[in-house]
């Protein structure tokens, strides 16, 4: 094997604390850009010698070329084995599973998640650690430091691997296994859920549309829903992964998956509508005439998980990100298990899952998952819903209403203000921070502030601390507003305002969401002086 050491200049790759690098595709295509980040990753993990890596992506433009680069660099860095999805395809949860199943040392997942793809859109690389989860902050800091210090990278001059053909080949001294991307993931799902019961549900005439948004879940959903579970052909729509996602924005929410939501609100709605994002880790669930908020979905899945074989013995605990509504906390309380509140980002669930403190976790941003992998998992959430529907034999809407009747309803909405000038966004956050100690007792828009703080997290497993994770304003009467800046935006700053109002147990669960949130919303706008600082209070995106 002829290892070439090529000189390169350092490029600050990745903000520490973000699990991966996300940039415009053309930036990744610049000479040495991807190579820098990949070499920095090998350097950050203590080298590649003797290691096994999983490699795959969501099929977006540049996916296959990036895989060839990574394979040659892995071989040059001494890796013994690479496991690659056929055609370069691996969903994020499937990659997480392959890392764990093969006791690999980590994996490179090529995706910019729900961001659009194409030569003029976004690309990304994230490194997952040996537990199958996003690299923890300690590791991303090392990788970042390495991107600043790098002077050279290693590669070999070898032919490209034929990614279309399942089987084993060599790149230099490294063995490359090209594997079916769906196979082992499907087996995992079959081991967790009652496929017979779900098959019977479909055989009884249950109807569904799954929108794969021309992204990675197409092959998975087609094989599992239409293949193994017998759902009608045509159940999966937009099921062929495309390099530009059909020019769509593969984010499963009522904005970007509007055609599906419109269908679900129409007279010809099927029983269940679901969608997943670019790399298959997010999910959206819609019943006939009933959109289920991700926060409610997490709570309902947790409350009913025991109906699926994998969770028959109950849950160890439930974790949610701080901005996610408190609905799942109420379930944990009733079940007598622990509820954890973590900062935004899946990596914070990793330790809790690794030591068995939690079984199910979720985020308001359409991410739900469990201890079966170390990533959120879109199709898993859909299959757990199907398993619950097959056992309860009720509609999605009835299950949601039953839940609110038992626990009360957490009205919830997120407002996104995109492309805000970074200094203005920082000014808004600093303005909130400056008021924190004086806010209690203040009355705005008919609501009194009960308490306010900036969220910090002490990881109960490794003792690490994360500060500045969002400003929380709690109101008397069960309202809450949270402000934080997005860590994933690629242009300017994105302010996220999360609004929540609890109905109370036995409270009014039939209000319109935005009506129920009006006071919390108005108070949040006034307290932050949003209008004065950024010149608008109307968000770009409401979910
Ligand atoms: C967003 C979501 C967050 C999620 C992340 C990655 O991050 O809000 O819940 O973990 O994408 O999918 P943000 O842009 O808010 O930092
Ligand atoms: Zn994603």
Coordinates of N, CA, C and O in Angstrom, one line a residue, residues 318 326-339 407:
X318 N -37.2 8.4 31.3 CA -37.5 9.1 30.0 C -36.7 10.4 30.1 O -36.6 11.1 31.1
X326 N -43.3 19.6 28.8 CA -43.2 18.8 30.0 C -44.2 17.6 29.9 O -44.3 16.8 30.9
X327 N -44.8 17.3 28.8 CA -45.8 16.2 28.7 C -45.2 14.9 29.1 O -45.8 14.1 29.8
X328 N -43.9 14.6 28.7 CA -43.3 13.3 29.0 C -42.9 13.2 30.5 O -42.9 12.1 31.0
X329 N -42.7 14.4 31.1 CA -42.4 14.3 32.6 C -43.6 13.8 33.3 O -43.5 13.1 34.3
X330 N -44.8 14.2 32.8 CA -46.0 13.8 33.5 C -46.2 12.2 33.4 O -46.6 11.6 34.3
X331 N -45.8 11.7 32.2 CA -45.8 10.2 32.1 C -44.9 9.6 33.0 O -45.2 8.6 33.7
X332 N -43.6 10.1 33.1 CA -42.6 9.5 33.9 C -43.1 9.5 35.4 O -42.9 8.5 36.1
X333 N -43.7 10.6 35.8 CA -44.2 10.7 37.2 C -45.3 9.6 37.4 O -45.2 8.8 38.4
X334 N -46.2 9.4 36.5 CA -47.2 8.4 36.7 C -46.6 7.0 36.7 O -47.1 6.1 37.4
X335 N -45.6 6.8 35.9 CA -45.0 5.5 35.8 C -44.0 5.2 37.0 O -43.5 4.1 37.2
X336 N -43.7 6.3 37.7 CA -42.8 6.2 38.8 C -41.4 6.0 38.4 O -40.6 5.3 39.1
X337 N -41.0 6.6 37.3 CA -39.6 6.4 36.8 C -39.0 7.8 36.7 O -39.7 8.8 36.7
X338 N -37.7 7.9 36.5 CA -37.0 9.2 36.4 C -37.3 9.9 35.1 O -37.4 9.3 34.0
X339 N -37.4 11.2 35.2 CA -37.5 12.1 34.0 C -36.2 13.0 34.0 O -35.8 13.5 35.0
X407 N -53.8 13.2 31.3 CA -52.6 13.9 31.9 C -52.8 15.4 31.8 O -51.9 16.1 32.3

